mmCIF file of C-alpha atoms in Angstrom:
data_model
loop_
_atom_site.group_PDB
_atom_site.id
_atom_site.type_symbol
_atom_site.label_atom_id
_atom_site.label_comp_id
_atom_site.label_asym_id
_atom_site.label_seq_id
_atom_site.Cartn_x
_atom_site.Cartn_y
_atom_site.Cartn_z
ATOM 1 C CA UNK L 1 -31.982 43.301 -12.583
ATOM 2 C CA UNK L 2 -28.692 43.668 -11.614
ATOM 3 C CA UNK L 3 -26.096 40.917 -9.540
ATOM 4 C CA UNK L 4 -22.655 41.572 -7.755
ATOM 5 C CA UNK L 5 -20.261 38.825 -9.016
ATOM 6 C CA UNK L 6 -18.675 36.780 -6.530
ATOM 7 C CA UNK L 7 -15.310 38.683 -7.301
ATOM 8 C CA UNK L 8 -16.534 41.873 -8.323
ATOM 9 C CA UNK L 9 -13.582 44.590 -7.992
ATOM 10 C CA UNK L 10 -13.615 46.400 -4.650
ATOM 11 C CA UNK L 11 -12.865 49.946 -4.758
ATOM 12 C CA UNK L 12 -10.021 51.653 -2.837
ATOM 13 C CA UNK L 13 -10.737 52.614 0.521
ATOM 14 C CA UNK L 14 -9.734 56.027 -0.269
ATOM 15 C CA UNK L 15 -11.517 55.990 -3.752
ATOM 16 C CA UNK L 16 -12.271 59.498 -4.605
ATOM 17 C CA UNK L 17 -15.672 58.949 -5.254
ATOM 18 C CA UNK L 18 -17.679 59.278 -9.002
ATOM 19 C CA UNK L 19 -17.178 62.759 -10.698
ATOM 20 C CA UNK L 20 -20.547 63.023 -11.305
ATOM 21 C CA UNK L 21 -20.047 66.746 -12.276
ATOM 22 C CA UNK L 22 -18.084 65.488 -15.213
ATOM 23 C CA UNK L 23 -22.033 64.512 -16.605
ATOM 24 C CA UNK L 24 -22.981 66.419 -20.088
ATOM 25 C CA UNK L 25 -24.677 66.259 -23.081
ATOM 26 C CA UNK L 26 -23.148 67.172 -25.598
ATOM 27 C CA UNK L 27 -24.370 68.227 -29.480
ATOM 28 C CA UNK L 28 -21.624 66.893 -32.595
ATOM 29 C CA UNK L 29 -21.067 68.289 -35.438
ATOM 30 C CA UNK L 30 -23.352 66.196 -37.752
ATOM 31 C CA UNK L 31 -26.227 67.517 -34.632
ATOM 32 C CA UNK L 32 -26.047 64.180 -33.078
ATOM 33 C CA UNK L 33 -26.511 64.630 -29.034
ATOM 34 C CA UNK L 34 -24.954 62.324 -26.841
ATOM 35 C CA UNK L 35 -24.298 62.437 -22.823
ATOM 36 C CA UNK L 36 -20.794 62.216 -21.766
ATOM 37 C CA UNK L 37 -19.744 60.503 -18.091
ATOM 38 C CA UNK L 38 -17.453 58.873 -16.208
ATOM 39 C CA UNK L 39 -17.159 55.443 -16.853
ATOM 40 C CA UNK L 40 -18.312 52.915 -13.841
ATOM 41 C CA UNK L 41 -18.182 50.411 -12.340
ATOM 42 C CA UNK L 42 -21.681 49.164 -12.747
ATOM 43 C CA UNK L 43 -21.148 49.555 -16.824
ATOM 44 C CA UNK L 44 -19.819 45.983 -17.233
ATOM 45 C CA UNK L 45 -23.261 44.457 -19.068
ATOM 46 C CA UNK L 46 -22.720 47.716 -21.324
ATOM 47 C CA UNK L 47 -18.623 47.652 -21.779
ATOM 48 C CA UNK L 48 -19.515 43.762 -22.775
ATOM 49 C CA UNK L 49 -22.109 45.155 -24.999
ATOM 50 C CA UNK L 50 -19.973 47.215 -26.449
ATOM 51 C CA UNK L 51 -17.057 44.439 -27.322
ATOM 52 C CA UNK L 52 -19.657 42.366 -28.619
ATOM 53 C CA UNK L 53 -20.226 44.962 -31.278
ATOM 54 C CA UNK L 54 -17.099 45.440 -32.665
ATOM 55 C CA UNK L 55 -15.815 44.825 -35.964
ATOM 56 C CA UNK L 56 -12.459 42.661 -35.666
ATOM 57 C CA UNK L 57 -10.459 45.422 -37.229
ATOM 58 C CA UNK L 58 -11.808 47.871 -34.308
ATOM 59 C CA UNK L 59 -10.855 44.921 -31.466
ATOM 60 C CA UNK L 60 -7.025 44.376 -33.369
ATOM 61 C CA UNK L 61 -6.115 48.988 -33.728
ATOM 62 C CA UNK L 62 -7.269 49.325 -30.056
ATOM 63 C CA UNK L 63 -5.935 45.963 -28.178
ATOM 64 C CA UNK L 64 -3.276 45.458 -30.726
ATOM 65 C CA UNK L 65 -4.208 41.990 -31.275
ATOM 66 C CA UNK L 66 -7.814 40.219 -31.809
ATOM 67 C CA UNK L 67 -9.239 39.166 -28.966
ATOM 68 C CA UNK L 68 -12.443 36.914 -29.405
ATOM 69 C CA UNK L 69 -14.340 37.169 -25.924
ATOM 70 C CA UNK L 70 -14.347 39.622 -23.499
ATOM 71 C CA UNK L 71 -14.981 37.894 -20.056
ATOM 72 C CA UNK L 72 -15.539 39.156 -16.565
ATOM 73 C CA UNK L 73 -12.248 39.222 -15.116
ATOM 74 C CA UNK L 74 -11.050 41.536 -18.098
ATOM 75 C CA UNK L 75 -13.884 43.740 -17.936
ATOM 76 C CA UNK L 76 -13.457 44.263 -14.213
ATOM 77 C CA UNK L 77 -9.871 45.532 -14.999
ATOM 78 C CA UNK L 78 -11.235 48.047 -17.769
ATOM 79 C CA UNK L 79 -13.688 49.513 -14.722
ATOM 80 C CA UNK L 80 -11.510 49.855 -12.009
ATOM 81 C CA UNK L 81 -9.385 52.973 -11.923
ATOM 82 C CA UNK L 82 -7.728 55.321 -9.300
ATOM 83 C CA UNK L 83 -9.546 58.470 -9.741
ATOM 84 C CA UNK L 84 -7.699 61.255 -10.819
ATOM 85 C CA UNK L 85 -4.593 59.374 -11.907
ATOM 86 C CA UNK L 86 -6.747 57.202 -13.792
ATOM 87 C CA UNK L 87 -9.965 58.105 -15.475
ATOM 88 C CA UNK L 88 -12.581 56.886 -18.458
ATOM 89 C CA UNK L 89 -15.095 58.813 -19.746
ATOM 90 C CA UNK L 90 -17.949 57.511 -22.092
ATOM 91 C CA UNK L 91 -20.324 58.816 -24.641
ATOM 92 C CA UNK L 92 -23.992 56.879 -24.482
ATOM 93 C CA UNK L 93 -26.977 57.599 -26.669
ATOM 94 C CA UNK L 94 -29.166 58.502 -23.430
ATOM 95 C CA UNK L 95 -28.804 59.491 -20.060
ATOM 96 C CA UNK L 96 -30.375 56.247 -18.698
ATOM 97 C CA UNK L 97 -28.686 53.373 -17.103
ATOM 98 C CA UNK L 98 -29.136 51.095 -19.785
ATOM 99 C CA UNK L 99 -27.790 53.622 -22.896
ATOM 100 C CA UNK L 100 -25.822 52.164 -25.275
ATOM 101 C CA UNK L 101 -22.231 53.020 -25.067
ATOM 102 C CA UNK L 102 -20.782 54.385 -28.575
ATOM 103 C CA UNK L 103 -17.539 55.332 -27.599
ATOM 104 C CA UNK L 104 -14.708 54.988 -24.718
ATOM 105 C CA UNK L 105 -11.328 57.252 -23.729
ATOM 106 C CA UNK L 106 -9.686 56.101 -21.089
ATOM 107 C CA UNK L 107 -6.349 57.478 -19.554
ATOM 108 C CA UNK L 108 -3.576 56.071 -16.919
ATOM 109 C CA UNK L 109 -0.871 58.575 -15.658
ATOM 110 C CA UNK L 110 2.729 57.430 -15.824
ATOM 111 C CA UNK L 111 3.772 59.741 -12.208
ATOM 112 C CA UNK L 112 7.492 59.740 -13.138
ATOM 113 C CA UNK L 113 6.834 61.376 -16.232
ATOM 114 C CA UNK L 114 3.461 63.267 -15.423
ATOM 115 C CA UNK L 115 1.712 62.483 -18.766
ATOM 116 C CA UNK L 116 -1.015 59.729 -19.041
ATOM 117 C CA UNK L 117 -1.850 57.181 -21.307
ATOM 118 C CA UNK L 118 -4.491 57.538 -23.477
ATOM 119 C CA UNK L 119 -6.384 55.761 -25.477
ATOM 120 C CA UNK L 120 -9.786 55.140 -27.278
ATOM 121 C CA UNK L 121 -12.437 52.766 -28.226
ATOM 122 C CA UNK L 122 -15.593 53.544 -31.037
ATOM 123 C CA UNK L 123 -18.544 51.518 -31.986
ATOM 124 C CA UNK L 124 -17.258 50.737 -35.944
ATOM 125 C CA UNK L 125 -21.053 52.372 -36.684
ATOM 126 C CA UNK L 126 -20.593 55.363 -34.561
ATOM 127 C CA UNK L 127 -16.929 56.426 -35.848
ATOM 128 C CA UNK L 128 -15.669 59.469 -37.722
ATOM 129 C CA UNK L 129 -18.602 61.437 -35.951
ATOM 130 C CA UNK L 130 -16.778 63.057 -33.427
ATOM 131 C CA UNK L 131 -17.205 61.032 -30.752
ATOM 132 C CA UNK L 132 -13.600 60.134 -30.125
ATOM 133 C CA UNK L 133 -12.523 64.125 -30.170
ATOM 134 C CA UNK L 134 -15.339 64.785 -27.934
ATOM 135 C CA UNK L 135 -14.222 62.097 -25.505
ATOM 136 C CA UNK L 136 -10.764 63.042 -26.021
ATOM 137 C CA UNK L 137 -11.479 67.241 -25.138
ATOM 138 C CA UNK L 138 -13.195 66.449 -22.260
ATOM 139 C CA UNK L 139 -10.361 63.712 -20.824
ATOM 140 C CA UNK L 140 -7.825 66.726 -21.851
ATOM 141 C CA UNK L 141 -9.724 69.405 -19.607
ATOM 142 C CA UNK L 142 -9.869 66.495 -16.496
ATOM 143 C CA UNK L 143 -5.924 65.892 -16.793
ATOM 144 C CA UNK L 144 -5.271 69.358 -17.612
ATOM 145 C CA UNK L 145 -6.956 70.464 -14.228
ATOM 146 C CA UNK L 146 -5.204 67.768 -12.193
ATOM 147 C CA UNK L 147 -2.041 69.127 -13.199
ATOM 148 C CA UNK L 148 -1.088 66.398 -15.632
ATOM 149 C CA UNK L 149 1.686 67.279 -18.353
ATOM 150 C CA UNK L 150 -0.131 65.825 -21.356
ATOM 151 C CA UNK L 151 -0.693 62.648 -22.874
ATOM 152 C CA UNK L 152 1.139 59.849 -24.865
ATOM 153 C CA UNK L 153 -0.819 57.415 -26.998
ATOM 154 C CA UNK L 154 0.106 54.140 -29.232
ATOM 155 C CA UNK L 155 -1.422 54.059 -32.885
ATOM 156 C CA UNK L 156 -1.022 51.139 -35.331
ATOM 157 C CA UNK L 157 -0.134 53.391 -38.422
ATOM 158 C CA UNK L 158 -3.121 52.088 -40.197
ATOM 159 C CA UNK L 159 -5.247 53.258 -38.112
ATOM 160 C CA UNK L 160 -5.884 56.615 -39.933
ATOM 161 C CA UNK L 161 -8.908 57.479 -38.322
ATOM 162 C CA UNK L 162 -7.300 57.711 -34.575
ATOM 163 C CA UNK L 163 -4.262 59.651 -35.884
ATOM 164 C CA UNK L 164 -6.365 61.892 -37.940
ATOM 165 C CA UNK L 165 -8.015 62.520 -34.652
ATOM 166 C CA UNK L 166 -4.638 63.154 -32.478
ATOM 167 C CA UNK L 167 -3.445 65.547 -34.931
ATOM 168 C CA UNK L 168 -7.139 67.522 -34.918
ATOM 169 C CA UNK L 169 -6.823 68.164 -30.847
ATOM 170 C CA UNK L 170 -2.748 67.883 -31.080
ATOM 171 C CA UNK L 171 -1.166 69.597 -34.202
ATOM 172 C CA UNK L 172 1.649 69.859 -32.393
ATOM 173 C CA UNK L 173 2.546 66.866 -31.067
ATOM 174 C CA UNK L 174 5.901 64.741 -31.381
ATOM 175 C CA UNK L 175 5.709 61.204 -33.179
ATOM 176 C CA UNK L 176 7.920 58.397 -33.303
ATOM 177 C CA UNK L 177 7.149 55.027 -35.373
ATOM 178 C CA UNK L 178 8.303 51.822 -33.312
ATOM 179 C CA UNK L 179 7.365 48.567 -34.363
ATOM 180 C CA UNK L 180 4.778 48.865 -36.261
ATOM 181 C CA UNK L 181 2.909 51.635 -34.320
ATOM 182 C CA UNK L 182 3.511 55.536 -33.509
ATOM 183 C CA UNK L 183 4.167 56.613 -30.635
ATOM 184 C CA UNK L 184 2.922 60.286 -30.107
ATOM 185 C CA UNK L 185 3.717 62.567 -27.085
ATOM 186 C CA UNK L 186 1.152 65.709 -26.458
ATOM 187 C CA UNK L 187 1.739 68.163 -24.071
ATOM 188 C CA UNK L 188 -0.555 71.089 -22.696
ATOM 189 C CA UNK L 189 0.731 74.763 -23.316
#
């Protein structure tokens, strides 16, 4: 059963609405099939789910700090976004409304400079299986096609797995350390 909070998000009144054509399933490498999808805003119980999950180490390289709860009002601001300039994308184990979410990639666009923000957030069980690139191919053909530049991302350094990952879909990217995390810019040919 499902409730509206008292002070659940409204959308926009011009909200472009849910890309459900963005909807796949997708096979990994290790033969693993997940379903890729937009992120919405109905996925709070599974976002929470998620956070719940997480190994401290996983909370600290994404939020860049450790963070012990996860309330509502937080969550609402992770699943409210302004369609195309802002847009998440999530790989479940199923296609039903109640699947698990492994992984998150989420992206913001910065209009003066036309590249977005991006960043990502694995189940500690479910990383270094490809579920991160996958997130982050499919978030590069959405920006791509709405005319986005390219992306820039913050990465503690120790966080080998995520950089491994940038340079995989972004050999050439440029990279700048600044306190205590790098600071890589990726733009589309």
């Amino acid at each position: 059963r499902k409730l509206v909070y008292a002070d659940q998000i409204d959308l926009p009144q011009n909200a472009v609405p849910y890309p459900d054509t963005l909807d796949q399933d997708v096979t990994l490498d290790n033969g693993v099939k997940v379903h890729l999808r937009p992120l919405r805003v109905t996925d709070e119980g599974l976002m929470r789910d998620m956070f719940y999950s997480l190994s401290e180490e996983a909370i600290y390289h994404r939020f860049f700090q450790v963070l012990r709860s996860m309330p509502h009002d937080r969550v609402q601001r992770f699943l409210r976004f302004d369609y195309p300039h802002e847009h998440a994308m999530v790989a479940t184990e199923g296609k039903g409304p109640d699947s698990p979410i492994l992984g998150v990639g989420r992206y913001a666009l910065d209009r003066r400079t036309n590249l977005a923000e991006i960043a990502f957030l694995v189940r500690d069980e479910a990383q270094c299986k490809g579920i991160g690139t996958t997130l982050f191919r499919s978030l590069s053909e959405t920006a791509r096609s709405a005319g986005f530049r390219g992306f820039t991302a913050q990465v503690m350094q120790d966080n080998q797995a995520m950089l491994h990952m940038f340079d995989k879909v972004f050999p050439s990217k440029k990279s700048r350390v600044e306190e205590g995390a790098r600071l890589l810019t990726m733009e589309f040919e």
